[in-house]
Tab-separated table of C-alpha atoms and ligand atoms in Angstrom:
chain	number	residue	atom	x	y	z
A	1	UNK	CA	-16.097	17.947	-15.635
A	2	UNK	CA	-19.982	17.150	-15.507
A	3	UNK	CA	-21.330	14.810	-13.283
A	4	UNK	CA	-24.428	12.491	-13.478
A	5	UNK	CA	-26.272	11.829	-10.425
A	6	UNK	CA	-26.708	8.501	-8.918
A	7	UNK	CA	-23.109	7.378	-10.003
A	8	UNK	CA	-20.469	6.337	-7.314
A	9	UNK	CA	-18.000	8.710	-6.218
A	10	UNK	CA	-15.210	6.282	-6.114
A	11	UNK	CA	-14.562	3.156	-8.656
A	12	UNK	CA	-11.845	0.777	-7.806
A	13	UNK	CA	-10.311	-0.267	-10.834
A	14	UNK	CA	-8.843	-3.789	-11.089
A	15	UNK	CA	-6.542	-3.900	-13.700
A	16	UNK	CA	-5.995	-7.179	-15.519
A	17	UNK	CA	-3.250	-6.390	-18.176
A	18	UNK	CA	-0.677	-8.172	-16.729
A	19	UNK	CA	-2.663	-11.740	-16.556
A	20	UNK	CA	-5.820	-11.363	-19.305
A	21	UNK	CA	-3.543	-8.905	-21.311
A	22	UNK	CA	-0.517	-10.849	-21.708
A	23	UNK	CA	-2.122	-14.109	-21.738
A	24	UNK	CA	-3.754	-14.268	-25.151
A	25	UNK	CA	-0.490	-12.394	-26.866
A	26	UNK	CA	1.297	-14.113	-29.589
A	27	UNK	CA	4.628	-12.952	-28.726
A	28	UNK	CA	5.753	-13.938	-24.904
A	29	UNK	CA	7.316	-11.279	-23.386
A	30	UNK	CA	10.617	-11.869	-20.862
A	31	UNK	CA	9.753	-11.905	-17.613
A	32	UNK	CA	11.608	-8.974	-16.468
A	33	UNK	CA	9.698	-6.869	-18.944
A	34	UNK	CA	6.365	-8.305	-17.052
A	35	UNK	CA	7.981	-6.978	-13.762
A	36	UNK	CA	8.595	-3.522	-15.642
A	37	UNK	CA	4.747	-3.471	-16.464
A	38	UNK	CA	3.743	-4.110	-13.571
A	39	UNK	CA	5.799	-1.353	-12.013
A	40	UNK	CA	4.973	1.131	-13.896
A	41	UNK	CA	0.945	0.361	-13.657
A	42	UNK	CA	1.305	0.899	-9.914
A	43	UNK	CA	3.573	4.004	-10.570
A	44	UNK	CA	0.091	5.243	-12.629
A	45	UNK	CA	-1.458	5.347	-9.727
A	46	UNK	CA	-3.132	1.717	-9.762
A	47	UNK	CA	-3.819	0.137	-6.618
A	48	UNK	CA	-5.223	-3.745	-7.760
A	49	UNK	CA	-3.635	-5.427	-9.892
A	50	UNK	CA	-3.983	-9.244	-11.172
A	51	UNK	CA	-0.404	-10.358	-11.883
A	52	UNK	CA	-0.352	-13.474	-13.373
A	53	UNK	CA	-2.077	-17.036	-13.453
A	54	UNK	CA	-0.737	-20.369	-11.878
A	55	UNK	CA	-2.845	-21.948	-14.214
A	56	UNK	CA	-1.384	-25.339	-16.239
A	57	UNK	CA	1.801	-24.002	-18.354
A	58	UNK	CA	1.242	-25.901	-21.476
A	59	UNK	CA	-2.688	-24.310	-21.391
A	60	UNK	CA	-1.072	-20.575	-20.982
A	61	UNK	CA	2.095	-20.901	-21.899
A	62	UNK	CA	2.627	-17.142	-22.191
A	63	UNK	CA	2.182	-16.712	-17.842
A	64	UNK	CA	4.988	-19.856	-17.456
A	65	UNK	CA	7.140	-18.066	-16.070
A	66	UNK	CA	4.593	-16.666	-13.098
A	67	UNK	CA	6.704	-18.155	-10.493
A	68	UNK	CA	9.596	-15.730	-11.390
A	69	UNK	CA	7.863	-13.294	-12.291
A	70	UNK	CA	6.338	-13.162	-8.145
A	71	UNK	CA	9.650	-14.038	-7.344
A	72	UNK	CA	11.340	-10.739	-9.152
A	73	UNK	CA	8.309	-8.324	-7.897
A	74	UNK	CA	9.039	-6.058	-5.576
A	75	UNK	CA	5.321	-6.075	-3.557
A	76	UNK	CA	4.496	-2.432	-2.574
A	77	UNK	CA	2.773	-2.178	0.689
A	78	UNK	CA	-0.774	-0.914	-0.407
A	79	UNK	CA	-0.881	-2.380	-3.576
A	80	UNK	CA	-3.181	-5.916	-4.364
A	81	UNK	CA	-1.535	-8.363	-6.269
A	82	UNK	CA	-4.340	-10.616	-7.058
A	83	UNK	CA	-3.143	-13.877	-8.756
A	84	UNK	CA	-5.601	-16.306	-11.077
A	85	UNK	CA	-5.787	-19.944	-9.516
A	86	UNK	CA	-7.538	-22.796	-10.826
A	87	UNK	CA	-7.384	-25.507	-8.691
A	88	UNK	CA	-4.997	-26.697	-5.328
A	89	UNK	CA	-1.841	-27.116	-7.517
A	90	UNK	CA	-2.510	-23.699	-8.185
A	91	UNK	CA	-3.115	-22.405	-5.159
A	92	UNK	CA	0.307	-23.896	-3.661
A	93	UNK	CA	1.897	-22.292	-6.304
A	94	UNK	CA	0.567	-19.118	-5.539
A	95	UNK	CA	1.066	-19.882	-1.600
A	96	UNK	CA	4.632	-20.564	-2.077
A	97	UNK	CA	4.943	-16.994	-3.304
A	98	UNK	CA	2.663	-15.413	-0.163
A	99	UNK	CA	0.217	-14.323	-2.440
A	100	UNK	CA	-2.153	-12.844	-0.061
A	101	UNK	CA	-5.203	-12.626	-2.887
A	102	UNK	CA	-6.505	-15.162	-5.687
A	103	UNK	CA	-9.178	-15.580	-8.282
A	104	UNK	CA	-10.642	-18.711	-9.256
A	105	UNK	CA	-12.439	-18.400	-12.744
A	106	UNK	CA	-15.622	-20.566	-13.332
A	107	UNK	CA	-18.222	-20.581	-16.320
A	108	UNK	CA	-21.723	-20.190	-17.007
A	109	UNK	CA	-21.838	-22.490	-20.203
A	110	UNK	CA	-21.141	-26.306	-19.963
A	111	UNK	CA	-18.896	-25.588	-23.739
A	112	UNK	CA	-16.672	-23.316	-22.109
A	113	UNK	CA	-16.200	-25.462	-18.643
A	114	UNK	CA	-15.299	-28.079	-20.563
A	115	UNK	CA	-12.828	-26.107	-22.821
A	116	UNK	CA	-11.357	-23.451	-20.355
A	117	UNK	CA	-11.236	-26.140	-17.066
A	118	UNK	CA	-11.618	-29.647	-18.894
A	119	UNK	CA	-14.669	-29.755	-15.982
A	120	UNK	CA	-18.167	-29.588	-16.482
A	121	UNK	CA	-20.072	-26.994	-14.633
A	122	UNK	CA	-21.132	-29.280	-12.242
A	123	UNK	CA	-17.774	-30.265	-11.206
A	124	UNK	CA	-15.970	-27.484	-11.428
A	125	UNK	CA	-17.479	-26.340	-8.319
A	126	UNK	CA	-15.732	-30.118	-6.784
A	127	UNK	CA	-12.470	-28.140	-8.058
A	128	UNK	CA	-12.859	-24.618	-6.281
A	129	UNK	CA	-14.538	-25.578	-3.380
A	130	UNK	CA	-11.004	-26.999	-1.058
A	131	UNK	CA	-9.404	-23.994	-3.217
A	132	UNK	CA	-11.166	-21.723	-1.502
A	133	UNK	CA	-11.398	-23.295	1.651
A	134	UNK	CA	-7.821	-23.608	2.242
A	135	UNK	CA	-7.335	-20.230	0.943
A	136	UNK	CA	-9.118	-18.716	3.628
A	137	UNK	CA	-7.515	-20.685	6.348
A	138	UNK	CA	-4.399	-19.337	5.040
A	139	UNK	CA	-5.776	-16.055	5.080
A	140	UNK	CA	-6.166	-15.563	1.740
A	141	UNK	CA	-8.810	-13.714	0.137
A	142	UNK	CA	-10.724	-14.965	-2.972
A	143	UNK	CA	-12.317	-13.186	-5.988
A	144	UNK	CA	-14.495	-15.313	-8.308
A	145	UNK	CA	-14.862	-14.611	-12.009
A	146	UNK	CA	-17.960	-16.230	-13.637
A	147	UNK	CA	-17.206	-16.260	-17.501
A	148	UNK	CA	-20.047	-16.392	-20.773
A	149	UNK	CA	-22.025	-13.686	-18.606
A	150	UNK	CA	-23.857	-13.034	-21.940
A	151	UNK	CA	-22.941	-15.207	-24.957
A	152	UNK	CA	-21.172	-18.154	-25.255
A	153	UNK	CA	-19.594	-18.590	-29.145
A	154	UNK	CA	-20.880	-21.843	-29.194
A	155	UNK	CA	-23.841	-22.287	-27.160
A	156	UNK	CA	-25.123	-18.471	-28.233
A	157	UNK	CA	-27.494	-16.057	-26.002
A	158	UNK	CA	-26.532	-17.373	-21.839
A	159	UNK	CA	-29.735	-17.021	-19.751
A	160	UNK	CA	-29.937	-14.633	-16.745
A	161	UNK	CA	-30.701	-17.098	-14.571
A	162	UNK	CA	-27.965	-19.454	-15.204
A	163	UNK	CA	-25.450	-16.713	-14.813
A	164	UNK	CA	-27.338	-16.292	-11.711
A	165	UNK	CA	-27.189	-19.864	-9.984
A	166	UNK	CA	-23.512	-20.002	-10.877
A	167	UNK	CA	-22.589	-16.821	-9.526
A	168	UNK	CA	-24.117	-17.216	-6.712
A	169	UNK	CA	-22.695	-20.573	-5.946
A	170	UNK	CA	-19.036	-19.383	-6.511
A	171	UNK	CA	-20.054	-15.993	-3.937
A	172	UNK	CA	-21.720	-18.920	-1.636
A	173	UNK	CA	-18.015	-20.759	-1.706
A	174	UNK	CA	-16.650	-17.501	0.311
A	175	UNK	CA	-15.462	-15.771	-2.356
A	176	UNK	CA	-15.823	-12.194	-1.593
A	177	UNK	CA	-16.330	-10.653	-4.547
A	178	UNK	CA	-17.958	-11.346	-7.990
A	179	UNK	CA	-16.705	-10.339	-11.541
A	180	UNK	CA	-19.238	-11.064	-14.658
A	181	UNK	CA	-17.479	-11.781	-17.490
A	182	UNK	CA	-18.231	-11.004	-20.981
A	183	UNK	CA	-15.934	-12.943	-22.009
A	184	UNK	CA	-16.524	-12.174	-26.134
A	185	UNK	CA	-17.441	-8.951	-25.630
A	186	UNK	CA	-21.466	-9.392	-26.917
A	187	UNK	CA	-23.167	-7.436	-23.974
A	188	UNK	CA	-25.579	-4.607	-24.400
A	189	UNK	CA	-26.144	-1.971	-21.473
A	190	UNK	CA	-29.713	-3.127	-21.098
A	191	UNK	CA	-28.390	-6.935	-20.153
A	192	UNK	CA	-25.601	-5.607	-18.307
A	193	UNK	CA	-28.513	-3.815	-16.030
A	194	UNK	CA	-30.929	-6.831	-16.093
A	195	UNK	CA	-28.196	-9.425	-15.211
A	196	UNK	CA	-26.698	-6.851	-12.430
A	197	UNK	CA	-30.852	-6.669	-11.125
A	198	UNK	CA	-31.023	-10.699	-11.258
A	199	UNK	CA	-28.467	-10.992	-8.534
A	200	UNK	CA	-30.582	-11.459	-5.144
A	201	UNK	CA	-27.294	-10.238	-3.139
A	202	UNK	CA	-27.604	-6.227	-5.236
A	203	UNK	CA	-24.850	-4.798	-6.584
A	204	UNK	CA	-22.361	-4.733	-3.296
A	205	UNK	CA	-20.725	-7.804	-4.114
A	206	UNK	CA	-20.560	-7.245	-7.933
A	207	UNK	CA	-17.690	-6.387	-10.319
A	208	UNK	CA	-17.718	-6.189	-14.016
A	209	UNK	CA	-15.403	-7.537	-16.466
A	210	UNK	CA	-16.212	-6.391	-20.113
A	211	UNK	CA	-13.810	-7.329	-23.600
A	212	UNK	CA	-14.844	-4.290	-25.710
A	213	UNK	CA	-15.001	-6.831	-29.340
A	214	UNK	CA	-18.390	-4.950	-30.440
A	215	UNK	CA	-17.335	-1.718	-29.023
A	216	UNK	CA	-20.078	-1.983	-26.183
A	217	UNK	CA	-17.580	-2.512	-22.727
A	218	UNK	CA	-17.715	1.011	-22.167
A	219	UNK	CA	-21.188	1.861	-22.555
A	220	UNK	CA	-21.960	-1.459	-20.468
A	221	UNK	CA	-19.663	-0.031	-17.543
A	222	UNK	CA	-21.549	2.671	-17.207
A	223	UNK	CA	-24.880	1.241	-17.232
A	224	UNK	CA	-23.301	-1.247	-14.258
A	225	UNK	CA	-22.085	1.525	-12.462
A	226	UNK	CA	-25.385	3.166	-12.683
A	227	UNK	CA	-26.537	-0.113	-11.217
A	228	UNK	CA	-24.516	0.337	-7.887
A	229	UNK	CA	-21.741	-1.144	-8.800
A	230	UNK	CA	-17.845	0.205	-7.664
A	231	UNK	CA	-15.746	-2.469	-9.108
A	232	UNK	CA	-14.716	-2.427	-12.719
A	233	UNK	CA	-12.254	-4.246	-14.610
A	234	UNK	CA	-9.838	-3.497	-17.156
A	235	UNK	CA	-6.248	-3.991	-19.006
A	236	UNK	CA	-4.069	-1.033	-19.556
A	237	UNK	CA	-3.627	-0.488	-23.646
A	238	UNK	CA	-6.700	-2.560	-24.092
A	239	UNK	CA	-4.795	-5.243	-24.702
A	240	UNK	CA	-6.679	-9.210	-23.739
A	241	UNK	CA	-8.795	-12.045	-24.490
A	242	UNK	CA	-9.015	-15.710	-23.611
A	243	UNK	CA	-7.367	-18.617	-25.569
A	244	UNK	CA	-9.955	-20.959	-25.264
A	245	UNK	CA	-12.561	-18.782	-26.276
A	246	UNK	CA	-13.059	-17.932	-29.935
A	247	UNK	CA	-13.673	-14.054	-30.882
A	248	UNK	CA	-12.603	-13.312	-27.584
A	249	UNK	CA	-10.916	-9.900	-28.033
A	250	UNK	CA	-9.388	-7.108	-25.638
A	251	UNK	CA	-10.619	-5.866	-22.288
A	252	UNK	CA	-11.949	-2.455	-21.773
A	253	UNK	CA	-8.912	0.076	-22.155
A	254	UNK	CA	-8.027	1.202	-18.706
A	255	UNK	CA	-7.199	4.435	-20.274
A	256	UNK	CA	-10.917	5.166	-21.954
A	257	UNK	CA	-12.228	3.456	-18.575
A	258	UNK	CA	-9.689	6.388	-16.641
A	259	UNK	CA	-11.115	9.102	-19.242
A	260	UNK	CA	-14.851	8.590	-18.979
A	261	UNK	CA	-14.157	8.739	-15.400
A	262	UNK	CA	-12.665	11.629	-14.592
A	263	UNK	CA	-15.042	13.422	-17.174
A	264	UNK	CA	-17.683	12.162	-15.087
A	265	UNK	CA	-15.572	13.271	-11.429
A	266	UNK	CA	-15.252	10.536	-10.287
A	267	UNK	CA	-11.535	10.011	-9.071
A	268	UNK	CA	-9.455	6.950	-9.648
A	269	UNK	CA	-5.792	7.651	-8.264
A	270	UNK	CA	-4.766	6.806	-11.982
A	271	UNK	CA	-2.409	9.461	-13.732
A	272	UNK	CA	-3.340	9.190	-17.227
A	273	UNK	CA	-0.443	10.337	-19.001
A	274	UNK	CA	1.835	7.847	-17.014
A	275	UNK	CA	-1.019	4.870	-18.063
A	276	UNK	CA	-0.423	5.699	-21.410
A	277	UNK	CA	3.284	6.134	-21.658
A	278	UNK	CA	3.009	2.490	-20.413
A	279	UNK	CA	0.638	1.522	-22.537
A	280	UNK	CA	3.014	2.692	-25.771
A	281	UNK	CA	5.749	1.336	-24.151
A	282	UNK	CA	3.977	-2.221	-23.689
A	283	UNK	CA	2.933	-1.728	-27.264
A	284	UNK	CA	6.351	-1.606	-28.728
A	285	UNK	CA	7.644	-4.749	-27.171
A	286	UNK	CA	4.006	-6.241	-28.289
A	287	UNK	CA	4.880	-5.161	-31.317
A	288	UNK	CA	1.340	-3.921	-32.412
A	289	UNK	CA	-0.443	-0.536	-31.729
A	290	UNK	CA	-2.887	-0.813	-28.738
A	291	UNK	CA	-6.381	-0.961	-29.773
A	292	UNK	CA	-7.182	1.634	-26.874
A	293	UNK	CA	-9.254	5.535	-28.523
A	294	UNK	CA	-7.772	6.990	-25.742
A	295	UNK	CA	-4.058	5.794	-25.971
A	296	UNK	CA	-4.138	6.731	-29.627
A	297	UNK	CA	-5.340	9.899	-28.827
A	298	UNK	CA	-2.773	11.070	-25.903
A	299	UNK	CA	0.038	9.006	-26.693
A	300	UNK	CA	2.658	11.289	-27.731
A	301	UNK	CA	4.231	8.637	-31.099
A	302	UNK	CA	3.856	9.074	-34.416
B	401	HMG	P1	-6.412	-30.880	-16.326
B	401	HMG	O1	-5.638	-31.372	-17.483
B	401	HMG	O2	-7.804	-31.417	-16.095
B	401	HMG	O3	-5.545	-31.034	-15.013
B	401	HMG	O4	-6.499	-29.293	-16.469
B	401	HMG	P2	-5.468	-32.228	-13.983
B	401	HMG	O5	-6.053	-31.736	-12.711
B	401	HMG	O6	-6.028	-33.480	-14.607
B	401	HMG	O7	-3.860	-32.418	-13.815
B	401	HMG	C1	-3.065	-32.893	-14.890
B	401	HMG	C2	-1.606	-32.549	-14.630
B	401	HMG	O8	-1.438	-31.131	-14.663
B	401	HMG	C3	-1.073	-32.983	-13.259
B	401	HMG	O9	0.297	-33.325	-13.450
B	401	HMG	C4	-1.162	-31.749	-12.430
B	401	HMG	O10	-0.217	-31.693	-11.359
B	401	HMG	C5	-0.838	-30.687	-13.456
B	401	HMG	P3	0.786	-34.871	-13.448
B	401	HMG	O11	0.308	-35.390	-12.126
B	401	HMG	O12	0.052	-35.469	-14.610
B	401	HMG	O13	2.265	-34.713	-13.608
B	401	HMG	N1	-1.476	-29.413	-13.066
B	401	HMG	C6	-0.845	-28.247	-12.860
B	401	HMG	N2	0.439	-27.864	-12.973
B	401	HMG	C7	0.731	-26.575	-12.651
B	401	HMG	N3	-0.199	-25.676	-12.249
B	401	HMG	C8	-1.479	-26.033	-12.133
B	401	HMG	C9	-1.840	-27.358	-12.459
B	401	HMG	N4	-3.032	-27.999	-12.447
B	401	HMG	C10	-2.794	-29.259	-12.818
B	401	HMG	N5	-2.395	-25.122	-11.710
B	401	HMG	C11	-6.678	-27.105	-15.468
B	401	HMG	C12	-7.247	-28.526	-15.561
B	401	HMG	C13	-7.657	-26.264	-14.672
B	401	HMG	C14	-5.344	-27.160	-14.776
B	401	HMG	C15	-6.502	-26.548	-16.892
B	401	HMG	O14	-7.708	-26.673	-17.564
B	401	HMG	C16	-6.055	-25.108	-16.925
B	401	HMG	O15	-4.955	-24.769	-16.527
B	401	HMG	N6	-6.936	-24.168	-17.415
B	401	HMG	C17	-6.651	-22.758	-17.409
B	401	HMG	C18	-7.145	-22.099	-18.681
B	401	HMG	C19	-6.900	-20.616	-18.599
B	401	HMG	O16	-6.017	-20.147	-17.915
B	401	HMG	N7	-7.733	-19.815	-19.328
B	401	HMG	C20	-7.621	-18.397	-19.323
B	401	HMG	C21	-8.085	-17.758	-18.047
B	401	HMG	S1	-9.856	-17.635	-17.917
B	401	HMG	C22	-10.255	-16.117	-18.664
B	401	HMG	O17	-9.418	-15.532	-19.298
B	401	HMG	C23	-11.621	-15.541	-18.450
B	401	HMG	C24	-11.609	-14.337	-17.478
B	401	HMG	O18	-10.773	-13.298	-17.971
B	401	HMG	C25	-13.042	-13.789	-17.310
B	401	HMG	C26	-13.762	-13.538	-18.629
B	401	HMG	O19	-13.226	-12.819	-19.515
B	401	HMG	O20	-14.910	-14.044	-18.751
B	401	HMG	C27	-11.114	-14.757	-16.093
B	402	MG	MG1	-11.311	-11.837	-19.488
């Protein structure tokens, strides 16, 4: 183990198999194998861990069913459960269940507003704002995601500063936390570390949320991290994507997030063999290998 100096000594990983992971699958898995994943990602070790959307069912078909799946779950004390809500419907959805923690998901371009929300950027803000409002009267905390960080497939390069103003309105809702999404996976480590330097709040606030489709989410994590940051996200197996975004491919594999690391000493709770046992096991009932270096490497299949 080697360590690089100026790097955090703890990273809180938020894992998002369960919701980004499952939700851009072809096949839709039973909801009782959901509840097994989940499960076993806490029995890895993981301690956050975004379940499932109450987004519109006909948009994400696949996460339908997240009313039974919350209802099945068996919540450890300890353990996040962060759920992704769109708008009030959502969020008395989700408050039906006692979900304690939500994520409302907004976007940088006016393309993918319009496709992802049917809002423009303008009003998707009129959408958020009462969820968030009533989610902290009811005690519930709220993470904002802020997609198109860096490209947008239709609108192309996103400027800094408009990744700025919109991330900064979502923190100013209440939110208390801030994930930048690279949504199709087109970020370089030097825009990772001039978008993370744009933000006038520093790094505190700051998460990062990285699809690895040019092979860059790693290499961009650690740049971020380098950059102050303690948040990362990722999805076991490197499984992911987002519907309603072309090219849009998996998240950074928790595993080679988990491997870089511990290389680097920095501890994560995670036991890696158990992560990747799940990850072969999710893979099977995906039926598809997981795209993940570090799961083919360990796993223990032919
Ligand atoms: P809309 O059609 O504008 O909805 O969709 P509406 O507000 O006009 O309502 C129409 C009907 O839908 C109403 O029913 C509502 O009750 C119902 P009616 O009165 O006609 O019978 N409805 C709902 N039902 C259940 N649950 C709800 C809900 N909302 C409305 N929550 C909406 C607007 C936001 C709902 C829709 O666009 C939507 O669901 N979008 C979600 C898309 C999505 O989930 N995308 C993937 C997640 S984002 C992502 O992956 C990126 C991320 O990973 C970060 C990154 O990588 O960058 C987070
Ligand atoms: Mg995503």
């Amino acid at each position: 183990m080697h360590r690089i100096d100026g790097l955090p000594d703890h990273v809180t990983i938020y894992e998002v198999g369960p919701r980004d992971g499952l939700q851009n699958e072809a096949a839709i898995l039973p909801v009782d194998v959901k509840a097994e994943f989940v499960e076993r990602l806490v029995d890895a070790g993981l301690t956050t861990i975004e379940t499932t959307s109450f987004v519109h069912p006909t948009w994400v078909p696949q996460l339908a069913d997240a009313s039974d799946l919350l209802t099945r779950l068996e919540r450890r004390p300890g353990i996040r459960y962060p759920v992704l809500v769109p708008n009030e419907r959502g969020l008395d959805r989700a408050l039906e269940h006692g979900v304690t923690e939500i994520a409302i998901f907004g976007s940088a371009t006016e393309t993918f507003a319009q496709r992802n929300l049917n809002r423009t950027v303008d009003s998707q803000f009129e959408m958020f704002a009462p969820v968030v409002s009533r989610a902290l009267e009811s005690g519930v905390r709220v993470r904002a995601y802020v997609s198109m960080c860096f490209g947008d497939p239709w609108e192309g390069p996103v400027p800094i500063a408009r990744v700025v103003e919109v991330g900064m309105r979502l923190l100013d809702l209440g939110c208390f936390e801030l994930s930048l999404g690279d949504t199709i996976g087109v970020g370089t480590p030097g825009h990772a570390r001039a978008l993370i330097e744009s933000f006038p709040c520093g790094p505190g606030p700051l998460a990062v949320h990285f699809h690895d489709t040019y092979g860059q989410a790693l290499a961009n994590t650690l740049e971020a991290l380098r950059c102050g940051v303690t948040v990362v996200d990722a999805a076991a197996g490197g499984i992911g994507g987002c519907p309603y975004a072309e090219s849009a491919t998996g998240n950074l594999a928790t595993e080679d997030l988990v491997w870089m690391l511990h290389g680097l000493g920095i501890e994560t709770g995670v036991d890696l063999g158990s992560l990747v046992d799940t990850s072969s096991w999710l893979a099977r009932r995906l039926g598809r290998p997981s795209p993940s270096s570090v799961v083919r490497a360990l796993s223990k299949e032919p």
